[in-house]
Short mmCIF file of C-alpha atoms in Angstrom, two decimals:
data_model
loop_
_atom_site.label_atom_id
_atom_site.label_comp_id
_atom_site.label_asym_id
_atom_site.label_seq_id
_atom_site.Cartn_x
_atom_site.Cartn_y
_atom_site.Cartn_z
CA UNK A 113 85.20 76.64 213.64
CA UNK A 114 88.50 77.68 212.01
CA UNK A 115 89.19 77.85 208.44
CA UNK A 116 92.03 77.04 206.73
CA UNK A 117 92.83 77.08 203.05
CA UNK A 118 95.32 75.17 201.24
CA UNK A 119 95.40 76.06 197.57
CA UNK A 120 98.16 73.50 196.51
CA UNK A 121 97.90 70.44 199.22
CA UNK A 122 100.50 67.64 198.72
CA UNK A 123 100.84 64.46 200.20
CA UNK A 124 104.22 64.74 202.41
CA UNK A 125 106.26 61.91 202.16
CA UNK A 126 109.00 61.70 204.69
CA UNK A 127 112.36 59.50 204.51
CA UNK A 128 114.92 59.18 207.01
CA UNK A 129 118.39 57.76 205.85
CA UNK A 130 121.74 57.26 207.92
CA UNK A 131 123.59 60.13 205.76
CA UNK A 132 121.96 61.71 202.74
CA UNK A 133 125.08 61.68 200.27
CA UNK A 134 124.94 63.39 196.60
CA UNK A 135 125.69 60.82 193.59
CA UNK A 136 125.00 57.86 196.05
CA UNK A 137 122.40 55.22 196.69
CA UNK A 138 120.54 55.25 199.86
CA UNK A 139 118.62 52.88 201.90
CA UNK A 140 115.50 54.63 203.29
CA UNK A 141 115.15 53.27 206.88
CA UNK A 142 111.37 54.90 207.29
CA UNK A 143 108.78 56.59 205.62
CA UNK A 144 106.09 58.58 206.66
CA UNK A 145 102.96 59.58 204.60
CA UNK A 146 101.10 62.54 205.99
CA UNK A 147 98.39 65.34 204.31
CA UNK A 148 100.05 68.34 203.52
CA UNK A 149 100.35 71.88 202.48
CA UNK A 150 101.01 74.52 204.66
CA UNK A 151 97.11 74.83 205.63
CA UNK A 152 96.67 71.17 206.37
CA UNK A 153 99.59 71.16 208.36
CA UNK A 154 97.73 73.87 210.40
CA UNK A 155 94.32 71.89 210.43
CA UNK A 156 95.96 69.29 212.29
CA UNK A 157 97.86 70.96 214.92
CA UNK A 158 94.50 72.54 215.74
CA UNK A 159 92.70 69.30 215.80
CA UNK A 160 95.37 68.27 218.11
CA UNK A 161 95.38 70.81 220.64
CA UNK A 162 91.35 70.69 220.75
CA UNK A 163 89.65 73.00 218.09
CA UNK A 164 87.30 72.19 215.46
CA UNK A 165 88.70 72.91 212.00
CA UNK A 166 87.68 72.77 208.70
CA UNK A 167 90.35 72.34 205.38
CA UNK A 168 89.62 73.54 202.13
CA UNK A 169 91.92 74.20 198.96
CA UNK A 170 92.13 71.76 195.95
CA UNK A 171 92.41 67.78 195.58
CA UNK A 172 93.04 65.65 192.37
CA UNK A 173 94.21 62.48 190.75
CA UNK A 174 95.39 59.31 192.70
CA UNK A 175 97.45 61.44 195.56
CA UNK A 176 94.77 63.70 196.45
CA UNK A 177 92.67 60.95 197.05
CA UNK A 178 95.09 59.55 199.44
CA UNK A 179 95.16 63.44 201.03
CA UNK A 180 91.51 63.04 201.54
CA UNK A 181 91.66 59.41 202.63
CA UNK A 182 94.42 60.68 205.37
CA UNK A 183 92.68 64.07 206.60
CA UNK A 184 89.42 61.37 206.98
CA UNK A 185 91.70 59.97 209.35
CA UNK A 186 92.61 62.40 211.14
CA UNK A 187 90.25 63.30 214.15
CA UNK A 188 88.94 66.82 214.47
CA UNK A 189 89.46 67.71 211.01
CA UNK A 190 86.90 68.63 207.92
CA UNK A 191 87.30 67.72 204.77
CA UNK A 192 86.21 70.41 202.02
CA UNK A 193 88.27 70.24 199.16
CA UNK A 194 87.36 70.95 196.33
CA UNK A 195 88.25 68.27 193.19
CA UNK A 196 90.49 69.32 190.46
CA UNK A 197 91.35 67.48 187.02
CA UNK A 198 94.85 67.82 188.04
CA UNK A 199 97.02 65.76 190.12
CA UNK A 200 97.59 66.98 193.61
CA UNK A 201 101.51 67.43 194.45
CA UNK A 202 104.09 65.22 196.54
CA UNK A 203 106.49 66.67 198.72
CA UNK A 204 109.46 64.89 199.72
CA UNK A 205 111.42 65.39 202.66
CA UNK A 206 114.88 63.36 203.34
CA UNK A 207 115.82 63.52 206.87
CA UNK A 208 119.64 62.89 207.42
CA UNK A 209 119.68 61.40 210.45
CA UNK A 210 123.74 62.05 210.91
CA UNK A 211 123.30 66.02 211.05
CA UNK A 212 119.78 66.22 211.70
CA UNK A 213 119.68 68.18 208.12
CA UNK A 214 116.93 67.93 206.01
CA UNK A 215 116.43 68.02 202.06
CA UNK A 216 112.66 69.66 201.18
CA UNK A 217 111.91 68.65 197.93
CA UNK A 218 109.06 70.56 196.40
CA UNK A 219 106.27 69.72 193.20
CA UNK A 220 104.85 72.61 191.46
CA UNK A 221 101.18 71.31 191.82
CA UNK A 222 98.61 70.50 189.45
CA UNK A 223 97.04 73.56 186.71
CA UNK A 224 94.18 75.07 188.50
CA UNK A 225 91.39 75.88 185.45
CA UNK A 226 89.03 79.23 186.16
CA UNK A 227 86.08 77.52 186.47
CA UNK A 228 88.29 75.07 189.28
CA UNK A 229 88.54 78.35 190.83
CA UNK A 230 85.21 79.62 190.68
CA UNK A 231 84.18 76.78 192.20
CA UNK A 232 86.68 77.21 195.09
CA UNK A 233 85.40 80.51 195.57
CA UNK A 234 82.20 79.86 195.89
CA UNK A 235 82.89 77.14 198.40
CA UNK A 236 85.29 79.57 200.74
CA UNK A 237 82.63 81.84 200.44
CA UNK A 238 79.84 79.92 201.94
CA UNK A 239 82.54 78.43 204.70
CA UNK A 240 83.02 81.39 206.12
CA UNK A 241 79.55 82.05 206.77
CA UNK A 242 80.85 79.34 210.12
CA UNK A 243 84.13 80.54 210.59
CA UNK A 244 86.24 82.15 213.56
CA UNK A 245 89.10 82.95 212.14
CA UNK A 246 90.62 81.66 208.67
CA UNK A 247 94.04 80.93 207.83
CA UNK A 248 95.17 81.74 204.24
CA UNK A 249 98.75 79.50 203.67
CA UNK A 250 101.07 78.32 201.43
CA UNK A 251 102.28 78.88 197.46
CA UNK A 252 99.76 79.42 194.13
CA UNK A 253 99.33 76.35 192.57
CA UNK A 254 99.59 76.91 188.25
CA UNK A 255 97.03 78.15 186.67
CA UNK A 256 95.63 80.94 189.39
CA UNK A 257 96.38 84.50 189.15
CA UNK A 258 98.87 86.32 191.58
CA UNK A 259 96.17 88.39 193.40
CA UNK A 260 94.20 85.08 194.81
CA UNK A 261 94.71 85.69 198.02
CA UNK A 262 94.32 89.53 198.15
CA UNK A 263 90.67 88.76 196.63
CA UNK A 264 90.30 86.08 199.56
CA UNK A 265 91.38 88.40 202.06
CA UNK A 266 88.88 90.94 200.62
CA UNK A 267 86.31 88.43 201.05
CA UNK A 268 86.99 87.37 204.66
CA UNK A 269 87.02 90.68 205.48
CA UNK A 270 83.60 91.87 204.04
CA UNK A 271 82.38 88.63 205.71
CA UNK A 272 83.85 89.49 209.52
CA UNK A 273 86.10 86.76 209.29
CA UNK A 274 89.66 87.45 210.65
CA UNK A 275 92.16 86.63 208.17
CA UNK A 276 96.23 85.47 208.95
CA UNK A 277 98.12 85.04 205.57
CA UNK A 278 101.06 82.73 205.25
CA UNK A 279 102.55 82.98 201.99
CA UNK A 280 105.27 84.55 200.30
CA UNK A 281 106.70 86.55 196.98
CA UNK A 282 104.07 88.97 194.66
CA UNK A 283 100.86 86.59 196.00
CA UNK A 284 101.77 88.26 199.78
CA UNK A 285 102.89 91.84 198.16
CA UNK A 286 98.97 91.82 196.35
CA UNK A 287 97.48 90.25 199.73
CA UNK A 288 99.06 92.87 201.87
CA UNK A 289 97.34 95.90 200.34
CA UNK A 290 94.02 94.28 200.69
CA UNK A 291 95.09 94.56 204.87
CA UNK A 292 94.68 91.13 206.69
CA UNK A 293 94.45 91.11 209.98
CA UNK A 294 97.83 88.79 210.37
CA UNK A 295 100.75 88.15 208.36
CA UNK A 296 103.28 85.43 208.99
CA UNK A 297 106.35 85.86 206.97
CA UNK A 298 109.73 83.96 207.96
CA UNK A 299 112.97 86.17 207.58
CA UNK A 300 113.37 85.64 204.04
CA UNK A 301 109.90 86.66 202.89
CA UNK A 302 109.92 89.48 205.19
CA UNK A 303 113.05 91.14 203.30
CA UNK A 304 111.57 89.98 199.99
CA UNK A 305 108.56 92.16 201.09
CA UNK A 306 110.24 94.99 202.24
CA UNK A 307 113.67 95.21 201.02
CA UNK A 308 114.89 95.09 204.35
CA UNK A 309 117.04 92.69 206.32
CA UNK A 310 116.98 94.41 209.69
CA UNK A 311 113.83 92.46 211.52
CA UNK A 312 112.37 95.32 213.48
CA UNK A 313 112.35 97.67 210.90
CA UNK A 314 110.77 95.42 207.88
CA UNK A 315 108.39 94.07 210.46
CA UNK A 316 107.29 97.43 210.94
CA UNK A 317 107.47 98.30 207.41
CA UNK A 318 105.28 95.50 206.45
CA UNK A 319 102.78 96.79 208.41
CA UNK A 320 102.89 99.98 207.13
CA UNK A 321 101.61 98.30 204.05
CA UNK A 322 98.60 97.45 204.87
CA UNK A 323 98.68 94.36 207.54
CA UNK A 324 96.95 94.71 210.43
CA UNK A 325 99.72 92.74 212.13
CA UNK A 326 103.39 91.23 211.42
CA UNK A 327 104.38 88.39 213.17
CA UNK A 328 108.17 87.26 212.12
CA UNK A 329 109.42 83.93 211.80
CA UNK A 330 112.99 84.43 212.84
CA UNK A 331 113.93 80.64 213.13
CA UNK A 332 115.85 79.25 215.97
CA UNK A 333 115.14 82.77 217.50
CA UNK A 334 112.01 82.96 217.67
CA UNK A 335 109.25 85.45 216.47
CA UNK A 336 108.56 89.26 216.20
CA UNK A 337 105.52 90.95 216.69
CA UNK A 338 104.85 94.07 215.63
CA UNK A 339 100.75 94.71 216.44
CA UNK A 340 98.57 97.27 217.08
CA UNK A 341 99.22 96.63 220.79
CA UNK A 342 102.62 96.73 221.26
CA UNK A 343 105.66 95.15 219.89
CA UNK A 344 107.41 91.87 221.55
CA UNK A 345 110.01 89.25 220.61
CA UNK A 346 109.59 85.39 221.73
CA UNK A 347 112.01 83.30 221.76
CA UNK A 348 112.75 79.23 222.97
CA UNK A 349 114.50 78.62 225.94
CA UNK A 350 116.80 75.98 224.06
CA UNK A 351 117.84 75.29 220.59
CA UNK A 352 116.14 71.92 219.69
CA UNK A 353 117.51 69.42 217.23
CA UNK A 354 115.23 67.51 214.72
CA UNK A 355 113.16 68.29 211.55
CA UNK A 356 112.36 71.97 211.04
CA UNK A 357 109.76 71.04 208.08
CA UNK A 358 106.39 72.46 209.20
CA UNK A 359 107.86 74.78 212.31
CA UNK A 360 106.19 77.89 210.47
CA UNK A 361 102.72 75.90 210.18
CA UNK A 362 102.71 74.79 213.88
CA UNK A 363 103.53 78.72 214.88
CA UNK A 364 100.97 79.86 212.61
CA UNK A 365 98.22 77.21 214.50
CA UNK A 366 99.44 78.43 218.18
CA UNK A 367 98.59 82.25 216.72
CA UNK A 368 94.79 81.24 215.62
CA UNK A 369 94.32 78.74 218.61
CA UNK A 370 95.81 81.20 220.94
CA UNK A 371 93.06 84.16 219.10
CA UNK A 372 90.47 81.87 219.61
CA UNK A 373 90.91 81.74 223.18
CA UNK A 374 91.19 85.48 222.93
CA UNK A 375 94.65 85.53 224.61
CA UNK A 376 96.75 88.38 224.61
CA UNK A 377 99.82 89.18 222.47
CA UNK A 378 102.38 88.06 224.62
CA UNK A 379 100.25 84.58 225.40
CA UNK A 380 99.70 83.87 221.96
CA UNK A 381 103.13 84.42 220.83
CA UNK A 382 104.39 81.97 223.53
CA UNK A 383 102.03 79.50 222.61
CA UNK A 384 103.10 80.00 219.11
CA UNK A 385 106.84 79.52 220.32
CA UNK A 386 106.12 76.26 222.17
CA UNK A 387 104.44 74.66 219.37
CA UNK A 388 107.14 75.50 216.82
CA UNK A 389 109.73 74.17 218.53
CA UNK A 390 108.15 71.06 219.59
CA UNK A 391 107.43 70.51 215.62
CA UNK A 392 110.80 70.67 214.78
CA UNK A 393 110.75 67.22 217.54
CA UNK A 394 108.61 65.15 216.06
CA UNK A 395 108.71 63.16 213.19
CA UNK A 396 106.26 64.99 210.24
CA UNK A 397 105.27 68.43 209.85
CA UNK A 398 101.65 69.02 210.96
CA UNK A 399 102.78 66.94 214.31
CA UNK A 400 104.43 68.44 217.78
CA UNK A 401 105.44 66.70 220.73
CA UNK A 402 103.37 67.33 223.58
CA UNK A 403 105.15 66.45 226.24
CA UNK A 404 107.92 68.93 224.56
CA UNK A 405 105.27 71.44 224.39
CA UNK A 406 103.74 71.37 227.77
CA UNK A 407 107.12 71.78 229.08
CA UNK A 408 108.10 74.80 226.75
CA UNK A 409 105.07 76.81 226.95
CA UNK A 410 106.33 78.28 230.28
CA UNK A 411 109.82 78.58 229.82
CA UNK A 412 109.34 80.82 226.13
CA UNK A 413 111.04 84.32 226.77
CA UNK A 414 108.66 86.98 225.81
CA UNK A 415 110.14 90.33 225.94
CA UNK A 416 108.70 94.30 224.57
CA UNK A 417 110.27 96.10 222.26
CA UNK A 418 108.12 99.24 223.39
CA UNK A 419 111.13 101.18 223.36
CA UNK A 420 113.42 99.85 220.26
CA UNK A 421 113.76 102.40 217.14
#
């Protein structure tokens, strides 16, 4: 089984309009309702391509019940939240069909209370004890304290667990130190991290700090690994047009699907590749095209950097 954690789910709500237009009226022309948070969005790419996975993180109020109604839904996937006073967050996303842009819109989450998180704790704990591999993702909801994921990295790690962290700002500068096994950073959070905006060199910098591995997130160009093994760039064979929204989570779900089927570096980060770009295809995060994917899986360019500087 393989574990992922979402501390501040959401209910993703997706609309489409012609041409999203400041100041202006708009008539939505669909909506989509999905489970969400980075870690859900992982959940059900794995369920898709075939694992068994199991969600935990927080749910509350009217929304997270419709979270947990949805992930019920959804074949292949666990449900063990954990309930919270709070409400559980929306995330809107407004697809401009015109440019193919598209406007993330972003609540904080509901205020997590210490004995909310004790009570997560003690739940992650005793998941593990069935885990793979576990997948740390997304932001803090209010109310927990920076170092919440270092402590759950500690914890995988004293329980054999291997650990990939997706997350960003101080909560991945704490995490790092406590030395996950993978770290999933996009560009931006990478020179956050590191102060540097040269890829190869904060990749390699962030692992100096303590992460077992550093896989980038370089966009349209791909990812960069920089691992124990060796060091590689993938990258799609085309540019694809379409909603970017939950790209990251996809690549982050071809990484642990690709570890569970103990693949090697340059496998997984194809596989990685494929699903990311056929993400940005389909209509909601947490979905890919298959067809798309299939096709892409042996046309991803994966390339060493054994001898860059």
């Amino acid at each position: 089984m393989i574990l992922t954690v979402t501390l501040n789910t959401a209910l993703d709500i997706t609309y489409h309009v012609r041409s999203l237009r400041p100041h202006a009226s708009h008539r939505v022309s669909e909506v989509l309702e999905r489970p969400g948070g980075k870690g859900v969005n992982v959940a059900r790419v794995l369920a898709a391509l075939g694992h068994e996975v199991t969600v935990t993180g927080f749910a509350g109020g009217a929304t997270g019940r419709v979270v947990q109604e949805l992930l019920t839904a959804t074949p292949g996937v666990v449900d063990a939240l954990v309930p919270v006073a709070g409400a559980t967050r929306r995330t809107i996303a407004v697809v401009d069909e015109e440019s193919g842009d598209t406007t993330q819109l972003n609540e904080p989450g509901p205020v997590i209370t210490p004995g909310e998180w004790n009570a997560f704790q003690d739940r992650y704990e005793a998941l593990l004890a069935s885990a793979g591999a576990v997948a740390l993702c997304g932001s803090l909801p209010p109310g927990l304290p920076v170092g919440a994921y270092a402590g759950l990295v500690r914890t995988a790690r004293a329980a054999g667990v291997p650990v990939l962290l997706d997350t960003s700002g101080e909560p991945l500068r704490r995490a790092v130190a406590a030395r996950p096994d993978v770290i999933k950073p996009n560009a931006d959070e990478l020179a956050e991290l590191t102060g540097s905006h040269e890829p190869l060199r904060a990749t390699q910098d962030a692992r100096r700090r303590g992460a077992h591995a550093v896989v980038a997130s370089l966009g349209a160009e791909g990812l960069l690994a920089v691992t124990p093994e060796g060091r590689w760039r993938a990258t799609p064979p085309v540019r694809l047009r379409g909603n970017p929204t939950g790209a990251g989570d996809s690549a982050v779900a071809g990484l642990l699907s690709a570890e569970a089927d103990r693949l090697p570096w340059p496998d997984r980060l194809a596989r990685a590749v494929a699903l990311s770009a056929a993400t940005v295809t389909s209509p909601a995060a947490g979905e890919f095209d298959r067809r798309t994917y299939e096709k892409l899986l042996d046309q991803v360019s994966v390339t060493s950097e054994a001898n860059a500087a």
